[in-house]
mmCIF file of C-alpha atoms in Angstrom:
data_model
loop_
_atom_site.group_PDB
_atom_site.id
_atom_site.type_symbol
_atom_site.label_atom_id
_atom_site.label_comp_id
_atom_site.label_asym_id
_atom_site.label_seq_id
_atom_site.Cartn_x
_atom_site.Cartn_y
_atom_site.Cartn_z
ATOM 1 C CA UNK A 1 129.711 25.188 95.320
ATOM 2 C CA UNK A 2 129.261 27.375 98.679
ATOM 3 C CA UNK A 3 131.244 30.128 97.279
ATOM 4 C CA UNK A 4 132.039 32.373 100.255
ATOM 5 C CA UNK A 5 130.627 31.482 103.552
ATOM 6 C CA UNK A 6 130.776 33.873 106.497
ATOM 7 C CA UNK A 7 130.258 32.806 110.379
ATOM 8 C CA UNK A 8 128.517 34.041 112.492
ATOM 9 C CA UNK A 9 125.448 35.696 110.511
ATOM 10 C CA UNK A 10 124.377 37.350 113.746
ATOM 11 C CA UNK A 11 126.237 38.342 116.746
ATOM 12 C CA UNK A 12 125.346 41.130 120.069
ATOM 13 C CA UNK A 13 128.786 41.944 121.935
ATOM 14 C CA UNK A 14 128.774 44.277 124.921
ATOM 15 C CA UNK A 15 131.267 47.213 124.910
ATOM 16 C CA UNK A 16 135.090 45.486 125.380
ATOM 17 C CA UNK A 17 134.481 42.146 124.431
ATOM 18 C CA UNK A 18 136.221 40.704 121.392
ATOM 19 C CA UNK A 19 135.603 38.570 118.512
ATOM 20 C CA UNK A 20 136.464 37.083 115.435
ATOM 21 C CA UNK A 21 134.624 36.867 112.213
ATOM 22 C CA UNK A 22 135.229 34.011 110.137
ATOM 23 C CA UNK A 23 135.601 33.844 106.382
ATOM 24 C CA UNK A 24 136.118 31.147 104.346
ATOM 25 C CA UNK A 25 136.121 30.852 99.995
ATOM 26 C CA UNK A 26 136.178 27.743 97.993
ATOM 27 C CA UNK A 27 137.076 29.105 94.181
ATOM 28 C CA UNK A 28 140.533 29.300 94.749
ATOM 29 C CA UNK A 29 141.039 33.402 94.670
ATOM 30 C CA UNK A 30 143.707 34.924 95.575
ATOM 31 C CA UNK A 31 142.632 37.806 97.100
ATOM 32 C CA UNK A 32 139.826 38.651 100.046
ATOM 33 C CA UNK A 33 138.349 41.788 101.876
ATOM 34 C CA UNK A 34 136.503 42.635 104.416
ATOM 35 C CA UNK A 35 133.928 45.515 104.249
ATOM 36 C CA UNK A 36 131.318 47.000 106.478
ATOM 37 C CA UNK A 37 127.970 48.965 105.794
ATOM 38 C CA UNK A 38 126.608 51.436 107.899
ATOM 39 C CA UNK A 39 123.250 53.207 106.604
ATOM 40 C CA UNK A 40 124.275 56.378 103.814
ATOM 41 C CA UNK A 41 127.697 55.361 104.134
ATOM 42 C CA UNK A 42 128.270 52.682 101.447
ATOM 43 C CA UNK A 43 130.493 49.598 101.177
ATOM 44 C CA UNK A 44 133.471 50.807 103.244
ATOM 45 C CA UNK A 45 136.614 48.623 102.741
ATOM 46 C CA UNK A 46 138.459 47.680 106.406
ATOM 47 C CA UNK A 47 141.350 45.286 105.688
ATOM 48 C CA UNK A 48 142.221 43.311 102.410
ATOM 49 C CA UNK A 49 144.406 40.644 101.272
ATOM 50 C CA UNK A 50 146.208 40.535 98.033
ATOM 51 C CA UNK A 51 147.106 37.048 98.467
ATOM 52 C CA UNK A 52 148.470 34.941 101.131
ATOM 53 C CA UNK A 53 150.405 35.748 103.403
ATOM 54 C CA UNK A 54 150.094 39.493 103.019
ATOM 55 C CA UNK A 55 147.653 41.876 104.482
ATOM 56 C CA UNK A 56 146.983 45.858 104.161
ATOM 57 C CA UNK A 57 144.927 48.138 105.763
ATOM 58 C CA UNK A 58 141.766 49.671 103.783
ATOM 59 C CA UNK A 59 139.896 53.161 104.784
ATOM 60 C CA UNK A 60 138.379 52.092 108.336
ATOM 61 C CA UNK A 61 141.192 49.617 109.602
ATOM 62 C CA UNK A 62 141.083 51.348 113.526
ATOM 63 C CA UNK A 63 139.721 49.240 115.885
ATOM 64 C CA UNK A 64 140.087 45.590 113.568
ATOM 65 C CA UNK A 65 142.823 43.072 112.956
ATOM 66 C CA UNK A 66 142.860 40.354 110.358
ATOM 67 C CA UNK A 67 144.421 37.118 110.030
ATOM 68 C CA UNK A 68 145.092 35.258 106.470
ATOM 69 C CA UNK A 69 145.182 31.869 107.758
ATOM 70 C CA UNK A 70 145.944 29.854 104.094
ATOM 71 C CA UNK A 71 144.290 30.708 100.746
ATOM 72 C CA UNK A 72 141.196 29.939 102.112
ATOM 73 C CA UNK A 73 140.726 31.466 105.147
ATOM 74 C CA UNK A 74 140.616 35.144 106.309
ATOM 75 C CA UNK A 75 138.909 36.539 109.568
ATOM 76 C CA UNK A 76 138.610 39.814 111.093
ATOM 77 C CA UNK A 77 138.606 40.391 115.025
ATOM 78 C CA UNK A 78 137.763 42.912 117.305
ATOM 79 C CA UNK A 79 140.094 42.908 120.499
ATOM 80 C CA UNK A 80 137.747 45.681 122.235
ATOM 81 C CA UNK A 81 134.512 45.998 120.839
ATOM 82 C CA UNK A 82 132.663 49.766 120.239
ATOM 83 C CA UNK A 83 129.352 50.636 120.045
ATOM 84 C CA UNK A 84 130.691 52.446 116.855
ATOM 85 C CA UNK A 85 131.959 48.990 115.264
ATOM 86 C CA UNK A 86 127.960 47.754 115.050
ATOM 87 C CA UNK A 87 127.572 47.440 111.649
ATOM 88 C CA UNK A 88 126.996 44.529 108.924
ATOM 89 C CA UNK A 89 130.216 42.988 107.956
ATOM 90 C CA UNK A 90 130.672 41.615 104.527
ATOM 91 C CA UNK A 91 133.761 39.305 103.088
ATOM 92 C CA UNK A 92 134.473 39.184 99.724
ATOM 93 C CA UNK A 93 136.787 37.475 97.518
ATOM 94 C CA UNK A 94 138.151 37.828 93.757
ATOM 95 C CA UNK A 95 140.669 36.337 91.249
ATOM 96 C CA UNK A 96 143.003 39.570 90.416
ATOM 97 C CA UNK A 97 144.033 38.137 87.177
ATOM 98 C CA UNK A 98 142.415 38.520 84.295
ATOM 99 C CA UNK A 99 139.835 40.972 82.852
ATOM 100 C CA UNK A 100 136.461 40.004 83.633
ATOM 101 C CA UNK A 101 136.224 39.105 86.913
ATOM 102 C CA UNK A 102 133.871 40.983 89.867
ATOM 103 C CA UNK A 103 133.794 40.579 93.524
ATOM 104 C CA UNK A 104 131.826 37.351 95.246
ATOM 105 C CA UNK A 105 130.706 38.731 98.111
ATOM 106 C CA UNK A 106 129.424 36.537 101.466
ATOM 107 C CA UNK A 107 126.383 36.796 103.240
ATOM 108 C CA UNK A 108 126.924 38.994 105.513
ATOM 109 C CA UNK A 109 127.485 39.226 109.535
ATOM 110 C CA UNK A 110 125.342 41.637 111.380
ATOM 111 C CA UNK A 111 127.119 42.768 114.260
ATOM 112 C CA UNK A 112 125.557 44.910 117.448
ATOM 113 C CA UNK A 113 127.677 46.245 120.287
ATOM 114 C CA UNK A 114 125.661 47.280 122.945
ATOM 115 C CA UNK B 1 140.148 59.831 99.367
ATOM 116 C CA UNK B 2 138.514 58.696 96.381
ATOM 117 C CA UNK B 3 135.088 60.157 95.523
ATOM 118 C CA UNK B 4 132.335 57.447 93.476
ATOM 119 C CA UNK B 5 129.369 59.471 93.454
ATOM 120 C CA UNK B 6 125.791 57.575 92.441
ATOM 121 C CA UNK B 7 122.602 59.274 91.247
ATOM 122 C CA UNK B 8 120.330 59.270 92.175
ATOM 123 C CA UNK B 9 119.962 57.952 95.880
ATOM 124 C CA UNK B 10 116.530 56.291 95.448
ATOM 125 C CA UNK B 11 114.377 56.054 92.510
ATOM 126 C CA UNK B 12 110.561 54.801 92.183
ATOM 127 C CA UNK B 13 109.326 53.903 89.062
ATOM 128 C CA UNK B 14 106.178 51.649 87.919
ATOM 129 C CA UNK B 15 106.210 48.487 86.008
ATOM 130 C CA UNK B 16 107.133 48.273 82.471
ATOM 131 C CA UNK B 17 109.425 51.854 82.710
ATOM 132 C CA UNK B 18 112.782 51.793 81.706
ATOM 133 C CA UNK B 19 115.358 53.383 83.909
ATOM 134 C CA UNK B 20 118.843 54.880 83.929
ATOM 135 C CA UNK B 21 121.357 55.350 87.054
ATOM 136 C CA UNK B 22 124.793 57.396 86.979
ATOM 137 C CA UNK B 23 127.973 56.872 88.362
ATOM 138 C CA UNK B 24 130.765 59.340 88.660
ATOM 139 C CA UNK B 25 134.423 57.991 89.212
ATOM 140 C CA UNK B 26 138.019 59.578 88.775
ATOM 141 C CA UNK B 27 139.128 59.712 84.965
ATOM 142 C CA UNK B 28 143.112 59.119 86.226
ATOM 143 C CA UNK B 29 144.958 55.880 87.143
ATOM 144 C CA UNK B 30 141.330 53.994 85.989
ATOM 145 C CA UNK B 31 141.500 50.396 85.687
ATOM 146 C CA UNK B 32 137.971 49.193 85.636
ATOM 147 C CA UNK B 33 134.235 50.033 86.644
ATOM 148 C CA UNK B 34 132.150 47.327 88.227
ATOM 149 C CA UNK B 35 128.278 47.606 88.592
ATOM 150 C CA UNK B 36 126.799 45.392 91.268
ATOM 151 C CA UNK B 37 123.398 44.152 92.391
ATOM 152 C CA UNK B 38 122.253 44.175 95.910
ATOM 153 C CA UNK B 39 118.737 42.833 97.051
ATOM 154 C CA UNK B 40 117.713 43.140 100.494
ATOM 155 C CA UNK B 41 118.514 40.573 103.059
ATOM 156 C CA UNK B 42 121.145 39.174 100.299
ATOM 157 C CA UNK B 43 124.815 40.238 99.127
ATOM 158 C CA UNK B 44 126.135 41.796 96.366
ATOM 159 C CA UNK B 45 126.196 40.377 92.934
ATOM 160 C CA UNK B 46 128.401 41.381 90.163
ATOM 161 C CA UNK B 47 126.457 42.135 87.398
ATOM 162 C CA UNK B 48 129.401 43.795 85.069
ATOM 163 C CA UNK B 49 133.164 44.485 84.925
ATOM 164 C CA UNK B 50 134.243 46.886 82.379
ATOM 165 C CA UNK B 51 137.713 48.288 81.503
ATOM 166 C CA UNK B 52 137.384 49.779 78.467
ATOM 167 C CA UNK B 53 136.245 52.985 76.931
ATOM 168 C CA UNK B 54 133.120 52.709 75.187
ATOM 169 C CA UNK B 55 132.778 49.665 76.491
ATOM 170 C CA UNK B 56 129.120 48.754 76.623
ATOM 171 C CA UNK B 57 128.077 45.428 78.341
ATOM 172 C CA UNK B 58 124.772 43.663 78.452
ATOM 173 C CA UNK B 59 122.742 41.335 80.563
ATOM 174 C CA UNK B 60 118.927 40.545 79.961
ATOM 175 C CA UNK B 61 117.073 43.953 80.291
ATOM 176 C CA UNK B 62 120.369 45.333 82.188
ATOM 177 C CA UNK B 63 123.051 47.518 80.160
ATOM 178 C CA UNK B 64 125.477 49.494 81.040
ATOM 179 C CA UNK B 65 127.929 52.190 79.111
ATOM 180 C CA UNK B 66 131.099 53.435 80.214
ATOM 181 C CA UNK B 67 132.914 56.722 79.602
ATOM 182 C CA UNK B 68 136.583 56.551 80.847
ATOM 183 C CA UNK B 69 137.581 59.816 79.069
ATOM 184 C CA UNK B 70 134.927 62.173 81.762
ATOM 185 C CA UNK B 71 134.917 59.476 83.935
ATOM 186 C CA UNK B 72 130.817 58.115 84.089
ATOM 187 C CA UNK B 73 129.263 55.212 83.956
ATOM 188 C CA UNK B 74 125.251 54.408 82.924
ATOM 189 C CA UNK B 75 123.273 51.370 84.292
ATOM 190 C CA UNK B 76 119.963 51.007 82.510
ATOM 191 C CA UNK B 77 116.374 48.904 82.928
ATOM 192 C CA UNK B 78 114.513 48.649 79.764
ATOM 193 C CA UNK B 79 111.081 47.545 81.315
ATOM 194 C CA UNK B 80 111.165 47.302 84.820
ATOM 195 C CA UNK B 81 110.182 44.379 86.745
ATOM 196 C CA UNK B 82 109.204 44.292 90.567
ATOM 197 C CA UNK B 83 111.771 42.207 91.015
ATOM 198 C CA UNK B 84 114.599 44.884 89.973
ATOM 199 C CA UNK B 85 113.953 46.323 92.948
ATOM 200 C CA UNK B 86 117.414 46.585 94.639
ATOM 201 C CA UNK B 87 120.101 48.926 95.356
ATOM 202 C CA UNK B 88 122.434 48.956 92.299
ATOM 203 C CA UNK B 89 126.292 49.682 93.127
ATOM 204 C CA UNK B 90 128.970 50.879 91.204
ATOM 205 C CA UNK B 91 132.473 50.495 91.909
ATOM 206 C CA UNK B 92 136.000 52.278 90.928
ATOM 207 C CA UNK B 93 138.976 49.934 90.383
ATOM 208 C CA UNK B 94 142.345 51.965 89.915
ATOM 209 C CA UNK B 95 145.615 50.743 88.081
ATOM 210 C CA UNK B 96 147.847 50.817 91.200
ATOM 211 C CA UNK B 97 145.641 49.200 93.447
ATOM 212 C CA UNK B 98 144.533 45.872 91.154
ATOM 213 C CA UNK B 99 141.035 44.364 93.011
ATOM 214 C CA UNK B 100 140.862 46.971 95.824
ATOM 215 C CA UNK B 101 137.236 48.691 94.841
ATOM 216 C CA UNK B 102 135.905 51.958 96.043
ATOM 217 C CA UNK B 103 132.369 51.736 96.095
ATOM 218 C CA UNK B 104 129.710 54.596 95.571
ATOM 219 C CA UNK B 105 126.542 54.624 98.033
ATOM 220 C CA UNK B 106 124.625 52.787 96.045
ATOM 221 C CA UNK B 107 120.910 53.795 93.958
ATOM 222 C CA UNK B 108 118.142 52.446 95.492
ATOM 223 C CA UNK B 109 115.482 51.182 92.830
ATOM 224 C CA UNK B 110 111.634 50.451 93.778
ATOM 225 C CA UNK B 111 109.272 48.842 91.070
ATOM 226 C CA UNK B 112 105.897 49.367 91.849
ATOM 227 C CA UNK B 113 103.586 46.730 90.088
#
């Protein structure tokens, strides 16, 4: 059971190039996120998806788009990338529904824009 | 913005010492309180979800007590291990936003042996 698996773990862009991060979950939730982590600043929440086929922006959405491909599948990309957007990435997913569920979280994408 | 305040930041404590962390989350619109574990060089791990007040939930030497009413949370290590060591995060869920968290900073913990 991989759970969520994130590509790439490791990535160095130079200022204006673009890329996607990939995000796939095999436990059937309904909903996924993406996050980033920058030191002192916490988990900070950039897009999320309900379910599929919808999409909203979280608190640091400037800069990222997302794509919910199927139930599956969600991925973040950066058209232009910033030196501000190096940061570790983490997708997560969850099953909305019912009372005792958490996050499961991938393992993470380190991203440097030089 | 919503405000999830942790304390405190980092915290070093020897072997066998039990520990307590607080979180601070808005008392309105609550829906649940998630505490998660974070080693380094892994991800997050949910260690508990709770949604009720006075809920108290335990896990091993972890527990953890939640006050919806004044809006805190307490995470707490009866005889710590070195391998506690990790950065434990709380997280605020709100009614009108089901499975969207807001995340505090996080409390770093450091068992010495």
């Amino acid at each position: 059971n991989a759970g969520v698996t994130q590509t790439p773990k490791f990535q160095v862009l130079k200022t204006g190039q673009s890329m996607t991060l990939q995000c796939a979950q095999d436990m059937n939730h309904n909903s996924m996120y993406w996050y980033r982590q920058d030191p002192g600043m916490g988990l900070r929440l950039i897009y999320y998806s309900a379910s599929e086929g919808t999409t909203d922006k979280g608190e640091v959405p400037n800069g990222y788009n997302v794509s919910r491909l199927n139930k599956r599948e969600f991925s973040l990309r950066l058209e232009s990338a910033a030196p501000s957007q190096t940061s570790v990435y983490f997708c997560a997913s969850s099953e909305v529904v019912g009372r005792d569920y958490g996050y499961t979280f991938g393992s993470g994408t380190r991203l440097t824009v030089v | 913005i919503l405000n999830v305040e942790q304390s405190p930041q980092s915290l070093h404590v020897q072997e066998g010492d039990s520990t307590n962390f607080t979180c601070s989350f808005p008392s309105s619109n609550f829906y649940a309180l998630h505490w998660y574990r974070w080693e380094t060089a892994k991800s997050p791990e949910a260690l508990f979800v709770m949604t009720l007040n006075g809920d108290e939930k335990k896990k091993g030497r972890i527990s953890a007590t939640l006050n919806t009413k004044e809006g805190y949370s307490y995470l707490y290590i009866k005889g710590s291990q070195p391998e506690d060591s990790a950065t434990y995060l709380c997280a605020f869920e709100r009614g009108s936003t089901l499975g969207r968290l807001y995340f505090g900073r996080g409390t770093q913990l450091t068992v010495w042996p």
